[in-house]
Coordinates of C-alpha atoms in Angstrom, one line a residue:
M1 CA -26.6 25.0 -8.6
S2 CA -23.2 26.4 -8.6
D3 CA -20.6 26.0 -5.7
K4 CA -20.9 29.3 -4.6
E5 CA -24.9 29.3 -4.6
D6 CA -24.6 26.1 -2.6
E7 CA -22.4 27.5 -0.1
K8 CA -24.7 30.3 0.5
A9 CA -27.7 28.1 0.8
F10 CA -26.2 26.7 3.9
L11 CA -25.3 29.7 5.7
P12 CA -27.2 31.3 8.5
T13 CA -28.7 34.7 8.4
P14 CA -25.9 37.1 7.7
A15 CA -24.4 39.1 10.5
A16 CA -24.8 42.3 8.7
Q17 CA -28.4 42.0 8.6
R18 CA -28.6 42.3 12.5
N19 CA -28.6 45.7 14.4
E20 CA -28.9 46.7 17.9
K21 CA -31.5 49.4 17.8
N22 CA -34.1 47.1 19.5
H23 CA -32.0 46.1 22.3
P24 CA -31.0 48.4 25.3
S25 CA -27.5 49.1 25.6
S26 CA -27.5 47.7 29.0
L27 CA -28.5 44.4 27.7
I28 CA -25.7 44.5 25.0
A29 CA -23.0 45.5 27.7
I30 CA -24.3 42.3 29.8
V31 CA -24.3 40.1 26.7
V32 CA -20.7 41.1 25.7
A33 CA -19.3 40.8 29.2
F34 CA -20.8 37.4 29.5
Y35 CA -18.9 36.5 26.5
F36 CA -15.5 37.9 27.7
V37 CA -16.1 36.0 31.0
I38 CA -16.8 32.8 29.5
S39 CA -14.4 32.9 26.9
L40 CA -11.5 33.9 29.0
S41 CA -12.6 31.5 31.7
V42 CA -12.3 28.7 29.2
V43 CA -8.8 29.5 28.4
F44 CA -7.4 30.2 31.7
L45 CA -9.2 27.3 33.4
N46 CA -7.9 24.8 30.9
K47 CA -4.2 26.3 31.3
Y48 CA -4.7 26.1 35.2
I49 CA -5.4 22.4 35.0
L50 CA -3.1 21.4 32.4
S51 CA -0.1 22.9 34.0
S52 CA -0.4 25.7 36.6
S53 CA -2.6 24.3 39.5
Q54 CA -2.1 22.3 42.4
Y55 CA -3.8 19.5 40.8
E56 CA -1.4 19.7 37.6
F57 CA -3.2 17.6 35.3
P58 CA -1.2 17.4 31.9
Y59 CA -3.4 15.1 30.0
P60 CA -5.0 17.3 27.4
L61 CA -6.9 14.6 25.6
F62 CA -8.4 13.3 28.6
V63 CA -9.3 16.7 29.7
T64 CA -11.0 17.5 26.3
W65 CA -12.8 14.3 26.4
F66 CA -14.1 14.7 29.9
Q67 CA -15.2 18.3 28.9
L68 CA -17.3 16.9 26.1
V69 CA -18.9 14.5 28.2
V70 CA -19.8 17.3 30.7
A71 CA -21.0 19.3 27.7
L72 CA -23.3 16.5 26.4
I73 CA -24.6 16.1 30.0
V74 CA -25.5 19.9 30.0
I75 CA -27.1 19.6 26.6
F76 CA -29.4 16.9 27.9
I77 CA -30.3 18.8 31.1
W78 CA -30.8 22.1 29.2
A79 CA -33.1 20.4 26.4
E80 CA -35.3 18.9 29.2
L81 CA -35.5 22.1 31.0
G82 CA -36.6 23.6 27.5
K83 CA -39.6 21.5 27.4
S84 CA -41.0 23.3 30.6
Y85 CA -39.3 26.7 30.5
K86 CA -39.1 28.9 27.6
T87 CA -35.8 30.1 28.5
F88 CA -34.0 27.2 27.9
S89 CA -36.0 26.4 24.7
I90 CA -33.2 27.4 22.5
I91 CA -31.8 24.1 22.5
P92 CA -34.1 21.5 21.1
P93 CA -34.7 18.0 22.6
Y94 CA -31.7 15.8 22.0
E95 CA -31.7 13.8 18.7
F96 CA -29.3 11.2 17.3
D97 CA -29.9 9.9 13.7
T98 CA -27.4 7.8 12.4
S99 CA -27.9 8.9 8.7
I100 CA -27.4 12.5 9.7
A101 CA -24.5 11.5 11.9
K102 CA -22.7 10.0 9.0
K103 CA -23.1 13.2 7.2
I104 CA -21.8 15.2 10.0
A105 CA -18.9 12.7 11.0
P106 CA -16.2 14.4 8.8
L107 CA -16.9 17.8 10.5
T108 CA -16.6 16.0 14.0
F109 CA -13.4 14.9 12.9
I110 CA -12.3 18.3 12.2
Y111 CA -13.9 19.4 15.5
V112 CA -12.0 16.8 17.5
M113 CA -8.7 17.8 16.2
M114 CA -9.5 21.5 16.6
L115 CA -10.3 21.0 20.2
A116 CA -7.5 18.2 21.0
L117 CA -4.7 20.3 19.4
N118 CA -5.9 23.5 21.2
N119 CA -5.7 21.8 24.7
L120 CA -2.2 20.2 23.6
C121 CA -1.2 23.8 22.6
L122 CA -2.1 25.3 25.9
K123 CA 0.0 22.6 27.8
Y124 CA 3.1 23.5 26.2
V125 CA 2.9 27.5 25.8
E126 CA 2.1 30.2 28.1
V127 CA -1.2 31.9 27.7
T128 CA 0.3 35.1 26.8
F129 CA 1.8 33.4 23.7
Y130 CA -1.2 31.2 23.1
Q131 CA -2.9 33.9 21.1
V132 CA 0.2 34.1 18.7
A133 CA 0.3 30.6 18.4
R134 CA -3.1 30.2 17.1
S135 CA -3.1 33.4 15.2
L136 CA -2.3 31.5 12.0
S137 CA -6.1 30.5 11.8
I138 CA -6.5 33.7 9.7
N139 CA -3.8 32.9 7.2
F140 CA -5.5 29.2 6.9
T141 CA -8.7 30.4 6.4
I142 CA -7.4 32.5 3.3
L143 CA -5.6 29.6 2.1
F144 CA -8.4 26.8 2.4
T145 CA -11.0 29.6 1.1
Y146 CA -8.9 29.9 -2.0
V147 CA -8.1 26.0 -2.5
I148 CA -11.3 24.6 -1.3
L149 CA -13.9 27.3 -2.3
K150 CA -11.8 28.7 -5.2
Q151 CA -12.6 32.1 -3.7
K152 CA -9.9 34.9 -4.2
T153 CA -8.9 37.3 -1.3
S154 CA -8.8 41.0 -1.4
S155 CA -5.4 42.8 -1.1
A156 CA -6.4 44.4 2.3
T157 CA -7.2 40.8 3.8
L158 CA -3.6 39.7 2.6
V159 CA -2.1 42.6 4.2
A160 CA -3.7 41.6 7.4
C161 CA -2.4 37.9 6.9
F162 CA 1.0 39.0 6.3
I163 CA 0.9 41.3 9.7
V164 CA -0.4 38.3 11.6
F165 CA 2.3 36.0 10.0
L166 CA 5.0 38.6 10.9
G167 CA 3.7 38.8 14.5
F168 CA 3.8 35.1 14.7
A169 CA 7.6 34.9 13.6
I170 CA 8.5 37.4 15.7
G171 CA 6.8 36.5 18.5
S172 CA 8.1 32.9 18.4
Y173 CA 11.6 34.1 18.0
G174 CA 11.2 36.1 21.2
E175 CA 9.5 33.6 23.5
I176 CA 11.5 32.5 26.4
N177 CA 9.7 29.2 27.0
F178 CA 9.7 28.4 23.4
S179 CA 8.4 25.0 22.7
W180 CA 8.4 23.3 19.2
A181 CA 5.5 21.1 20.3
G182 CA 3.5 24.1 21.4
I183 CA 4.1 25.9 18.0
F184 CA 3.3 22.7 16.2
Y185 CA 0.0 22.0 18.1
G186 CA -0.8 25.8 17.9
V187 CA -0.4 25.9 13.9
G188 CA -2.3 22.5 13.8
S189 CA -5.2 23.8 15.8
S190 CA -5.2 26.9 13.6
A191 CA -5.5 24.9 10.3
F192 CA -8.3 22.9 11.9
V193 CA -10.1 26.1 13.2
A194 CA -9.9 27.4 9.7
L195 CA -11.1 24.2 8.0
Y196 CA -13.9 23.9 10.6
G197 CA -15.2 27.4 9.8
I198 CA -15.4 26.4 6.0
Y199 CA -17.1 23.0 6.6
V200 CA -19.5 24.0 9.1
K201 CA -21.3 26.1 6.7
K202 CA -22.0 23.1 4.2
T203 CA -22.6 20.6 7.1
L204 CA -25.3 22.9 8.9
G205 CA -27.6 21.8 5.8
A206 CA -27.7 18.1 7.2
V207 CA -29.6 19.7 10.3
D208 CA -31.6 22.3 8.6
N209 CA -29.1 25.0 9.5
N210 CA -29.9 24.4 13.2
Q211 CA -26.6 25.0 15.2
W212 CA -28.0 23.4 18.3
R213 CA -28.8 20.3 16.5
L214 CA -25.3 20.2 15.2
L215 CA -24.0 20.6 18.6
H216 CA -26.0 17.4 19.5
Y217 CA -24.3 15.3 16.8
N218 CA -20.9 17.0 17.1
T219 CA -20.8 16.5 20.7
T220 CA -21.7 12.9 20.7
L221 CA -19.7 11.8 17.8
A222 CA -16.8 13.6 19.2
I223 CA -17.0 11.5 22.3
L224 CA -17.0 8.5 20.4
M225 CA -14.2 9.6 18.2
L226 CA -11.8 11.0 20.8
G227 CA -12.3 8.0 23.3
P228 CA -10.0 5.8 21.6
L229 CA -7.5 8.5 21.0
V230 CA -7.3 8.9 24.6
L231 CA -6.8 5.3 25.1
L232 CA -4.0 4.8 22.3
S233 CA -2.2 7.9 23.8
G234 CA -1.4 6.1 27.0
E235 CA -3.0 9.0 29.0
I236 CA -5.3 6.8 31.1
G237 CA -2.7 4.4 32.0
E238 CA -0.5 7.4 33.3
I239 CA -3.5 8.9 35.0
M240 CA -4.1 5.7 36.9
T241 CA -0.5 5.1 38.0
K242 CA 0.8 8.7 38.4
V243 CA -2.1 10.8 39.6
D244 CA -2.6 10.6 43.2
F245 CA -5.8 13.0 43.6
L246 CA -8.2 11.1 41.6
D247 CA -10.5 10.9 44.8
S248 CA -10.4 14.8 45.1
F249 CA -13.8 16.0 45.2
Q250 CA -12.2 19.6 44.4
F251 CA -10.3 18.4 41.5
W252 CA -13.3 16.8 39.8
T253 CA -15.4 19.9 40.7
L254 CA -12.9 22.0 38.8
M255 CA -12.9 19.7 35.7
T256 CA -16.6 19.8 35.6
I257 CA -16.6 23.6 36.0
T258 CA -14.1 23.7 33.0
G259 CA -16.5 21.5 31.1
I260 CA -19.6 23.7 31.7
T261 CA -17.7 26.8 30.6
G262 CA -16.6 25.0 27.5
F263 CA -20.3 24.5 26.8
G264 CA -21.0 27.9 27.8
I265 CA -19.1 29.4 25.3
N266 CA -21.7 28.1 22.6
I267 CA -24.5 30.2 24.7
A268 CA -22.2 33.2 24.9
M269 CA -21.8 33.0 21.2
F270 CA -25.5 32.6 20.4
L271 CA -26.3 35.6 22.7
Q272 CA -23.8 37.8 21.0
V273 CA -25.1 36.9 17.6
K274 CA -28.6 37.4 18.6
Y275 CA -28.3 40.6 20.4
T276 CA -25.4 42.5 19.1
S277 CA -24.3 43.7 15.6
A278 CA -21.4 42.5 13.5
L279 CA -19.3 45.5 14.4
T280 CA -19.7 44.8 18.1
N281 CA -18.8 41.2 17.6
T282 CA -15.6 42.2 15.8
I283 CA -14.6 44.8 18.5
S284 CA -15.3 42.4 21.4
G285 CA -13.4 39.6 19.7
T286 CA -10.3 41.7 19.2
A287 CA -10.7 43.4 22.7
K288 CA -10.9 40.2 24.4
S289 CA -7.7 38.8 22.8
C290 CA -6.1 41.8 24.0
V291 CA -7.6 41.4 27.5
Q292 CA -6.7 37.7 27.6
T293 CA -2.9 38.8 27.1
I294 CA -2.8 41.4 29.7
L295 CA -4.7 39.1 32.2
A296 CA -2.3 36.1 31.4
A297 CA 0.9 38.3 32.2
M298 CA -0.7 39.3 35.4
I299 CA -2.1 35.9 36.7
F300 CA 0.6 33.4 35.4
Q301 CA 3.5 35.9 35.7
N302 CA 4.7 35.2 32.2
T303 CA 7.8 37.1 31.1
I304 CA 7.3 38.9 28.0
T305 CA 10.5 39.9 26.2
V306 CA 10.6 42.9 23.7
L307 CA 10.4 40.6 20.8
N308 CA 7.7 38.5 22.2
G309 CA 5.8 41.7 23.1
V310 CA 6.2 43.0 19.7
G311 CA 5.0 39.6 18.0
I312 CA 1.9 39.7 20.4
L313 CA 1.1 43.2 19.4
L314 CA 1.5 42.6 15.8
A315 CA -0.5 39.4 16.1
L316 CA -3.1 41.2 17.8
F317 CA -3.1 44.1 15.4
G318 CA -3.2 41.8 12.5
S319 CA -6.3 39.8 13.9
G320 CA -8.0 43.2 14.7
Y321 CA -7.3 44.5 11.2
Y322 CA -8.6 41.4 9.7
S323 CA -11.8 41.5 11.2
Y324 CA -12.3 45.2 10.4
V325 CA -11.7 44.3 6.6
R326 CA -14.0 41.5 6.7
Y327 CA -16.6 43.4 8.4
N328 CA -16.3 46.2 5.8
E329 CA -16.5 43.7 3.0
M330 CA -19.5 42.2 4.5
M331 CA -21.5 45.5 4.8
S332 CA -20.6 46.5 1.1
R333 CA -22.4 43.3 -0.1

């Protein structure tokens, strides 16, 4: 079997095969709205905890680890409810087989780096610039697709990548609260997002193409992998000596809610894949990025310079154009 055929064998049902004809428009609207709310909540709540709230808690690795623990607990509860209630049956009973875990571990490492660098990026950059800082995931996807999968990319896709990079460069230059650390973590997160998108296709085969079984292993292994990093980073020591609100019920409630929304993005994406078309996915993803930037400017009162604004618009436009090109390419196959 060739590499290309091998890759296709691990892919879930193509989005292009879905349609919205059998679903009422009200249901589709609810699903898209749910995706918007959950996706935006994940970003805003993380930023709020890390650097903007009364409980300023600048410990992104611990926050990421705690959210994974919350997610695993939710998986346990959801899976148990699924045994009695059909509504919750989308998630199978929890499992952990060491032989399967060994196959998934490399992907989990990428997953951990993706999540950790994402929160580290949020710690150092404004939410208005966050989308720009992580926009290079498109460019890395093209690069890794060529280097790893040996697949060439269309000229239209390369144009989209150039627009995104131009937006990234201009936006970075115009950012008032510029942070090299934020840029570094944003670029790093983008790289691991791209790697995850490539390797998840092959790894799904280890769990019979079941994304929920993969979530079991990914979450469990991520907790085990990230734990030592949290300890080595020194965050635990700082938390114990510098944080004076560890006994606050409100703080841990906020942390738990953030963890639940982090898990909720999996449900939101599942529902969107199930009930909407590829075109709706494309449009909603781009629209969400625009709404996120606008809301961030309003909520966090971030100052946007002319260059920063141009960079943000270019990055958003490039990302939207890339999604449009990829959608058309997928539909033409």
